[in-house]
Amino acid sequence: MKKLDRLDFEILQLLQEDGRRSYTEMAQLLEVSEGTIRARINKMQEEEVFEFIIHTNPNKVGLNVQAIIGIKTQLGLQERVAVQLRDFPSVRFIGAFSGRNDLIIQAYFRSNDELVLFVNHDLSKIEGIISADVSIELKQYKDSFSFIRPDDCDD
């Protein structure tokens, strides 16, 4: 993969601000041709630098309970547990971490009862889970996928 240059980072920043922005508008803002914008975006997508997604506000679609769940797994079964967790539609994120928990997941539920059912019914059936430490979000201060800044570019 080629190294991203300043223009690539500027395009990414514009898309993060508003993913609906037209190629024409971005070309005008960055003082390049629309074809350059189109080619750069296509190349970055081919190289999986980013993908276009819809970031839904969970509360607006009835998912009022967000939980971060730290999971301890039996030695040697971490990956098998992670693979099984992928099948649950309520699970948005799964990551392996160092520290107290082997896996940390982020999941959304319609209610506390749905969360309790997930932990006591679904998680309890997965072989290799030793324990689950459930934390419920009480208040959100930031939720962003924007982390590209042109100043981060080396050139």
PDB file of C-alpha atoms in Angstrom, residues 24 27 35 37 47 68 77 91 96 102 105 115 123:
ATOM      1  CA  THR A  24     -17.152  18.551  -6.675  1.00  0.00           C
ATOM      2  CA  ALA A  27     -12.344  19.416  -5.205  1.00  0.00           C
ATOM      3  CA  GLY A  35     -11.183  13.472 -11.045  1.00  0.00           C
ATOM      4  CA  ILE A  37     -10.778  13.396  -5.650  1.00  0.00           C
ATOM      5  CA  GLU A  47      -6.684  -0.404  -0.240  1.00  0.00           C
ATOM      6  CA  ILE A  68     -19.046  -2.573  27.981  1.00  0.00           C
ATOM      7  CA  LEU A  77     -10.043 -20.396  24.245  1.00  0.00           C
ATOM      8  CA  VAL A  91     -22.458  -6.984  19.975  1.00  0.00           C
ATOM      9  CA  ALA A  96      -8.562  -8.722  22.683  1.00  0.00           C
ATOM     10  CA  ASP A 102      -8.986 -11.073  27.812  1.00  0.00           C
ATOM     11  CA  ILE A 105     -17.054  -6.148  23.988  1.00  0.00           C
ATOM     12  CA  LEU A 115     -28.874  -7.138  28.790  1.00  0.00           C
ATOM     13  CA  LEU A 123     -22.877 -15.660  27.485  1.00  0.00           C
TER      14      LEU A 123
END
